[in-house]
Amino acid sequence: MTITRRSLLLRAPLAAGIIAAGLPSIARSQAASVKIRYLASRGGISPHELAGELGYFKGLGIELENVGYSGGGPESLFALASGNVDLGSAATPAVINSIAGGNDFVAAYPSNGINKDVKSVFYVLEDSPIKSIADIAGKTISVNTLGAHLDYTVREALHGVGLPPDAAKLVVVPGPQLEQTLRSRQVDIAGLGYWQATFAGQLVANGGVRGVFNDTDVLGEIAGGFVVLRRDFIAANPDAARNFVEQSARAADWSRQNPDEARKVLADVLNKRGENGELARYWTGFGLREKAAVTDRDVDFWVSILERDGRLPKGKLKAADILYRPGETKTN
């Protein structure tokens, strides 16, 4: 294991994702059930969790096990590298550097995407003097974790207006406390990720806030993050890996076609976890393309930025190096 908490915080990876489009028909597992341990995200749900709730893995030799919560992508990747879980889920910039640093990870499928409807928003109080990205210099911004999607979005936003990437101060605040810290003015800006739409919806519903910018403004429509598997896990369980990805993409499609029913499932999941199921009404969806399809830009955009900033050696990685391909069992 070569991943460390320090390396995750300093250089977040870019994960390329797998498309479920074009996958072969369901491969029936011939072996004993494969258990896939994972960390959940407070206030949200992943496509594979939804697939499990919908019964899509039944008869396919896949058993999901929630072993706790993740504070963010870097923590999830650390748990994957240490063998405490069987899948990680992290922002695109946080998956590349872990792979570049020597971890034999594969981007299985995009966990979320950002677009005009699903996005991360940076909120301020209504009376804040902050009106634009240029105004965030010197201000304090709450994010769920360092070295992940919100961190890199802020860096790129500042770069876009000609400011140093460290011109704003980022502080880590758990999702359930984001509203409280903003309203008590402990931070100037609260960053709520696309995966935290439930918390963002409650914040807006309570009034007195406004968004300054969002990640779609800065990055365009793009995959926000990816579910990551170890290459040796895929090699040992090729049918389970393929079925896992295919059914997760199927669940994402179902949620887009049945948003109200999907919110009901999320409400049940949150209640079972001891969270507030009422927040599910604010969920905006996964923001994924049909069949969780991936484009080259989803990966190459972040590769170029990491190379530009000197965080990734030029030419070290490309999308083909980290995309999952059914049937491939090689190890690096």
Coordinates of C-alpha atoms in Angstrom, one line a residue:
M1 CA 0.0 0.0 0.0
T2 CA 1.5 3.3 -1.1
I3 CA -1.4 5.7 -0.4
T4 CA -1.1 7.9 2.7
R5 CA -3.5 10.5 4.2
R6 CA -0.8 13.1 3.6
S7 CA -0.5 12.3 -0.1
L8 CA -4.3 12.3 -0.5
L9 CA -4.6 15.7 1.1
L10 CA -1.7 17.2 -0.9
R11 CA -2.6 15.8 -4.3
A12 CA -6.0 14.5 -4.9
P13 CA -6.5 11.9 -7.7
L14 CA -8.3 11.8 -10.9
A15 CA -10.3 8.8 -11.5
A16 CA -11.6 7.7 -14.8
G17 CA -14.9 5.9 -14.9
I18 CA -16.3 3.0 -16.6
I19 CA -19.3 3.2 -18.8
A20 CA -21.9 0.6 -18.4
A21 CA -23.0 1.2 -22.0
G22 CA -22.0 -1.7 -24.3
L23 CA -21.4 -4.1 -21.5
P24 CA -22.2 -7.7 -22.2
S25 CA -25.4 -9.2 -20.8
I26 CA -25.4 -10.0 -17.1
A27 CA -22.7 -12.5 -16.2
R28 CA -24.2 -14.9 -13.8
S29 CA -21.8 -15.6 -10.9
Q30 CA -20.6 -19.2 -10.8
A31 CA -18.8 -18.8 -7.4
A32 CA -19.9 -18.1 -3.9
S33 CA -21.3 -14.7 -3.1
V34 CA -18.8 -11.8 -3.2
K35 CA -19.1 -9.3 -0.3
I36 CA -18.4 -5.7 -1.3
R37 CA -17.7 -3.5 1.8
Y38 CA -18.2 0.2 1.4
L39 CA -18.5 3.5 3.3
A40 CA -21.6 5.6 3.0
S41 CA -21.9 9.3 2.7
R42 CA -24.1 11.2 5.1
G43 CA -27.3 12.6 3.6
G44 CA -26.8 10.8 0.3
I45 CA -26.8 7.5 -1.6
S46 CA -24.6 6.0 -4.3
P47 CA -25.9 4.2 -7.4
H48 CA -24.7 0.9 -6.1
E49 CA -26.5 1.4 -2.8
L50 CA -29.7 2.2 -4.8
A51 CA -29.1 -0.9 -6.9
G52 CA -29.0 -2.9 -3.7
E53 CA -32.2 -1.4 -2.4
L54 CA -33.9 -2.2 -5.7
G55 CA -32.8 -5.8 -5.6
Y56 CA -30.7 -5.6 -8.7
F57 CA -27.9 -7.7 -7.3
K58 CA -30.1 -10.6 -6.3
G59 CA -28.9 -13.8 -7.9
L60 CA -25.7 -12.2 -9.2
G61 CA -23.4 -13.3 -6.3
I62 CA -23.0 -9.8 -4.9
E63 CA -23.6 -8.7 -1.3
L64 CA -23.1 -5.1 -0.3
E65 CA -22.1 -4.3 3.3
N66 CA -22.1 -0.8 4.7
V67 CA -19.2 -0.6 7.2
G68 CA -19.6 3.0 8.3
Y69 CA -19.4 6.6 7.0
S70 CA -16.7 8.3 4.9
G71 CA -15.9 12.0 5.6
G72 CA -14.9 12.4 2.0
G73 CA -13.2 10.8 -1.0
P74 CA -9.6 10.8 0.3
E75 CA -10.7 8.9 3.4
S76 CA -12.6 6.5 1.2
L77 CA -9.5 5.9 -0.9
F78 CA -7.3 5.4 2.2
A79 CA -9.7 2.7 3.4
L80 CA -9.6 1.0 0.0
A81 CA -5.8 1.0 -0.1
S82 CA -5.6 -0.3 3.5
G83 CA -8.0 -3.2 2.7
N84 CA -10.7 -2.0 5.1
V85 CA -13.3 -1.7 2.2
D86 CA -13.6 -3.2 -1.2
L87 CA -14.6 0.0 -3.1
G88 CA -13.8 3.6 -2.7
S89 CA -15.6 6.7 -4.0
A90 CA -13.8 9.9 -4.7
A91 CA -13.6 13.0 -6.8
T92 CA -11.9 12.7 -10.1
P93 CA -8.8 14.8 -9.0
A94 CA -8.5 12.5 -5.8
V95 CA -8.4 9.2 -7.9
I96 CA -5.5 10.0 -10.3
N97 CA -2.9 10.9 -7.8
S98 CA -3.6 7.8 -5.8
I99 CA -3.1 5.8 -9.0
A100 CA -0.1 7.9 -10.0
G101 CA 1.3 7.3 -6.5
G102 CA 1.3 3.6 -7.0
N103 CA -2.1 2.3 -6.0
D104 CA -3.4 -0.3 -8.4
F105 CA -6.9 1.1 -8.5
V106 CA -9.4 1.0 -11.4
A107 CA -12.2 3.6 -11.9
A108 CA -15.3 1.4 -12.1
Y109 CA -18.0 3.9 -12.9
P110 CA -18.8 7.6 -12.3
S111 CA -20.6 8.0 -9.0
N112 CA -22.1 11.4 -9.9
G113 CA -22.0 14.0 -12.6
I114 CA -22.5 17.8 -12.6
N115 CA -24.8 19.6 -15.0
K116 CA -27.4 22.3 -15.0
D117 CA -29.5 20.4 -12.5
V118 CA -27.0 18.6 -10.3
K119 CA -24.2 20.8 -9.0
S120 CA -22.1 21.8 -6.0
V121 CA -22.9 25.3 -4.8
F122 CA -21.0 27.8 -2.7
Y123 CA -23.4 29.7 -0.5
V124 CA -23.0 32.9 1.5
L125 CA -25.5 34.7 3.8
E126 CA -27.8 37.2 2.0
D127 CA -26.0 40.2 3.5
S128 CA -22.5 39.0 2.7
P129 CA -20.3 41.4 0.6
I130 CA -19.1 38.4 -1.4
K131 CA -20.7 38.7 -4.9
S132 CA -18.3 36.9 -7.2
I133 CA -15.4 34.4 -7.3
A134 CA -12.9 37.3 -7.2
D135 CA -14.4 38.2 -3.8
I136 CA -13.5 34.9 -2.2
A137 CA -9.8 35.7 -1.9
G138 CA -8.9 35.8 1.8
K139 CA -12.2 34.3 2.9
T140 CA -12.9 31.1 4.8
I141 CA -14.8 28.3 2.9
S142 CA -16.2 25.2 4.5
V143 CA -15.7 21.9 2.6
N144 CA -16.4 18.3 3.5
T145 CA -12.7 17.3 3.2
L146 CA -9.5 18.6 1.7
G147 CA -7.9 17.3 -1.5
A148 CA -11.2 16.4 -3.1
H149 CA -13.9 17.9 -5.4
L150 CA -14.7 21.1 -3.6
D151 CA -11.1 21.8 -2.9
Y152 CA -10.1 21.5 -6.5
T153 CA -13.2 23.4 -7.7
V154 CA -12.2 26.3 -5.5
R155 CA -8.6 26.1 -6.9
E156 CA -9.8 26.1 -10.5
A157 CA -12.3 28.9 -9.8
L158 CA -9.5 31.1 -8.4
H159 CA -7.2 30.2 -11.3
G160 CA -9.9 31.3 -13.7
V161 CA -9.9 34.8 -12.3
G162 CA -6.1 35.1 -12.1
L163 CA -5.7 34.4 -8.4
P164 CA -3.4 32.0 -6.6
P165 CA -5.1 28.6 -5.9
D166 CA -4.5 29.0 -2.2
A167 CA -6.0 32.5 -2.1
A168 CA -8.9 31.3 0.0
K169 CA -8.8 29.3 3.3
L170 CA -10.5 26.0 3.3
V171 CA -11.8 24.4 6.5
V172 CA -13.3 21.0 7.0
V173 CA -16.9 20.9 8.2
P174 CA -19.1 17.7 8.2
G175 CA -22.2 17.9 6.0
P176 CA -24.7 18.1 8.9
Q177 CA -22.9 21.1 10.4
L178 CA -22.5 23.1 7.2
E179 CA -25.6 25.3 7.7
Q180 CA -24.9 26.0 11.4
T181 CA -21.3 27.1 10.7
L182 CA -22.4 29.5 7.9
R183 CA -25.3 31.0 9.9
S184 CA -23.2 31.5 12.9
R185 CA -20.6 33.2 10.7
Q186 CA -17.8 30.8 11.6
V187 CA -17.1 30.6 7.9
D188 CA -17.7 33.2 5.1
I189 CA -18.8 30.6 2.5
A190 CA -20.3 27.1 2.8
G191 CA -19.4 24.7 0.0
L192 CA -22.1 22.0 -0.5
G193 CA -21.2 19.3 -2.9
Y194 CA -23.4 17.8 -5.5
W195 CA -23.6 14.7 -3.3
Q196 CA -24.9 16.9 -0.4
A197 CA -28.0 18.2 -2.2
T198 CA -30.2 17.2 0.8
F199 CA -28.2 19.5 3.1
A200 CA -28.2 22.3 0.4
G201 CA -31.9 22.0 -0.1
Q202 CA -32.6 22.4 3.6
L203 CA -30.2 25.4 3.8
V204 CA -32.0 27.2 0.9
A205 CA -35.4 26.3 2.3
N206 CA -34.5 28.0 5.6
G207 CA -33.8 31.2 3.7
G208 CA -31.3 34.0 4.1
V209 CA -28.7 32.6 1.8
R210 CA -27.6 32.9 -1.9
G211 CA -25.2 31.0 -4.1
V212 CA -22.1 32.8 -5.4
F213 CA -20.9 30.2 -7.9
N214 CA -21.2 26.5 -8.6
D215 CA -18.9 23.8 -9.9
T216 CA -20.8 23.6 -13.3
D217 CA -20.0 27.3 -13.8
V218 CA -16.3 26.5 -13.3
L219 CA -15.9 23.0 -14.8
G220 CA -18.7 22.6 -17.2
E221 CA -20.8 19.4 -17.4
I222 CA -18.5 16.6 -16.3
A223 CA -18.3 13.5 -14.2
G224 CA -17.9 14.6 -10.6
G225 CA -16.3 11.5 -9.1
F226 CA -15.9 7.8 -9.5
V227 CA -16.4 4.5 -7.7
V228 CA -13.0 2.8 -7.5
L229 CA -12.1 -0.9 -7.2
R230 CA -8.7 -2.6 -6.8
R231 CA -7.4 -4.3 -9.9
D232 CA -6.7 -7.5 -8.0
F233 CA -10.3 -7.5 -6.8
I234 CA -11.5 -7.3 -10.4
A235 CA -9.1 -10.0 -11.4
A236 CA -10.4 -12.4 -8.7
N237 CA -14.0 -11.5 -9.2
P238 CA -14.5 -10.6 -12.9
D239 CA -18.2 -11.5 -13.1
A240 CA -19.1 -9.8 -9.9
A241 CA -17.2 -6.6 -11.0
R242 CA -19.0 -6.5 -14.3
N243 CA -22.4 -7.1 -12.7
F244 CA -21.7 -4.6 -10.0
V245 CA -21.0 -1.9 -12.6
E246 CA -23.8 -2.8 -14.9
Q247 CA -26.5 -2.9 -12.2
S248 CA -25.2 0.4 -10.6
A249 CA -25.6 2.1 -13.9
R250 CA -29.1 0.5 -14.3
A251 CA -30.1 2.0 -10.9
A252 CA -28.8 5.4 -11.9
D253 CA -31.0 5.3 -15.0
W254 CA -34.0 4.2 -13.0
S255 CA -33.6 7.1 -10.6
R256 CA -33.5 9.6 -13.5
Q257 CA -36.7 8.0 -14.9
N258 CA -38.4 7.7 -11.5
P259 CA -37.2 10.7 -9.4
D260 CA -40.1 10.7 -6.9
E261 CA -39.7 6.9 -6.3
A262 CA -36.0 7.3 -5.9
R263 CA -36.5 10.0 -3.3
K264 CA -38.7 7.6 -1.4
V265 CA -36.0 5.0 -1.4
L266 CA -33.4 7.5 -0.2
A267 CA -35.8 8.6 2.6
D268 CA -36.0 4.9 3.7
V269 CA -32.2 4.5 3.6
L270 CA -31.6 7.7 5.6
N271 CA -34.2 6.7 8.2
K272 CA -32.6 3.2 8.5
R273 CA -29.2 4.9 9.1
G274 CA -30.7 7.1 11.8
E275 CA -30.5 10.2 9.6
N276 CA -33.3 12.6 8.7
G277 CA -35.3 10.9 5.9
E278 CA -37.3 14.2 5.4
L279 CA -34.2 15.6 3.6
A280 CA -34.7 13.2 0.8
R281 CA -37.2 15.6 -0.9
Y282 CA -34.3 17.9 -1.7
W283 CA -32.2 15.2 -3.5
T284 CA -31.5 16.2 -7.1
G285 CA -30.3 12.9 -8.5
F286 CA -26.9 11.5 -9.7
G287 CA -26.4 13.8 -12.7
L288 CA -25.1 10.9 -14.7
R289 CA -25.5 10.4 -18.5
E290 CA -27.5 7.4 -19.7
K291 CA -25.9 4.1 -18.7
A292 CA -23.4 6.1 -16.6
A293 CA -21.5 6.9 -19.8
V294 CA -18.0 8.5 -19.6
T295 CA -16.3 10.9 -22.1
D296 CA -12.6 11.5 -22.5
R297 CA -13.1 15.0 -21.1
D298 CA -14.3 13.6 -17.8
V299 CA -10.7 12.3 -17.3
D300 CA -8.5 14.5 -19.5
F301 CA -9.8 17.8 -18.1
W302 CA -8.4 16.9 -14.7
V303 CA -5.2 15.3 -16.0
S304 CA -4.4 18.5 -17.8
I305 CA -5.0 20.6 -14.7
L306 CA -2.9 18.3 -12.5
E307 CA -0.1 18.4 -15.1
R308 CA -0.4 22.2 -15.4
D309 CA -0.1 22.6 -11.6
G310 CA 2.9 20.3 -11.4
R311 CA 1.0 17.7 -9.3
L312 CA 1.2 15.0 -12.0
P313 CA 4.2 14.4 -14.3
K314 CA 3.3 15.2 -17.8
G315 CA 2.3 12.0 -19.7
K316 CA 2.4 9.8 -16.7
L317 CA -1.3 8.8 -16.9
K318 CA -4.1 8.8 -19.4
A319 CA -7.7 7.7 -19.3
A320 CA -6.9 4.2 -20.7
D321 CA -4.6 3.6 -17.7
I322 CA -7.4 3.9 -15.1
L323 CA -10.6 3.0 -16.9
Y324 CA -12.2 -0.3 -16.0
R325 CA -12.6 -2.7 -18.9
P326 CA -14.7 -5.9 -18.5
G327 CA -12.7 -9.0 -19.0
E328 CA -9.3 -7.3 -18.3
T329 CA -7.5 -9.0 -15.4
K330 CA -4.0 -7.6 -15.7
T331 CA -2.2 -6.1 -12.7
N332 CA 0.3 -3.2 -12.9

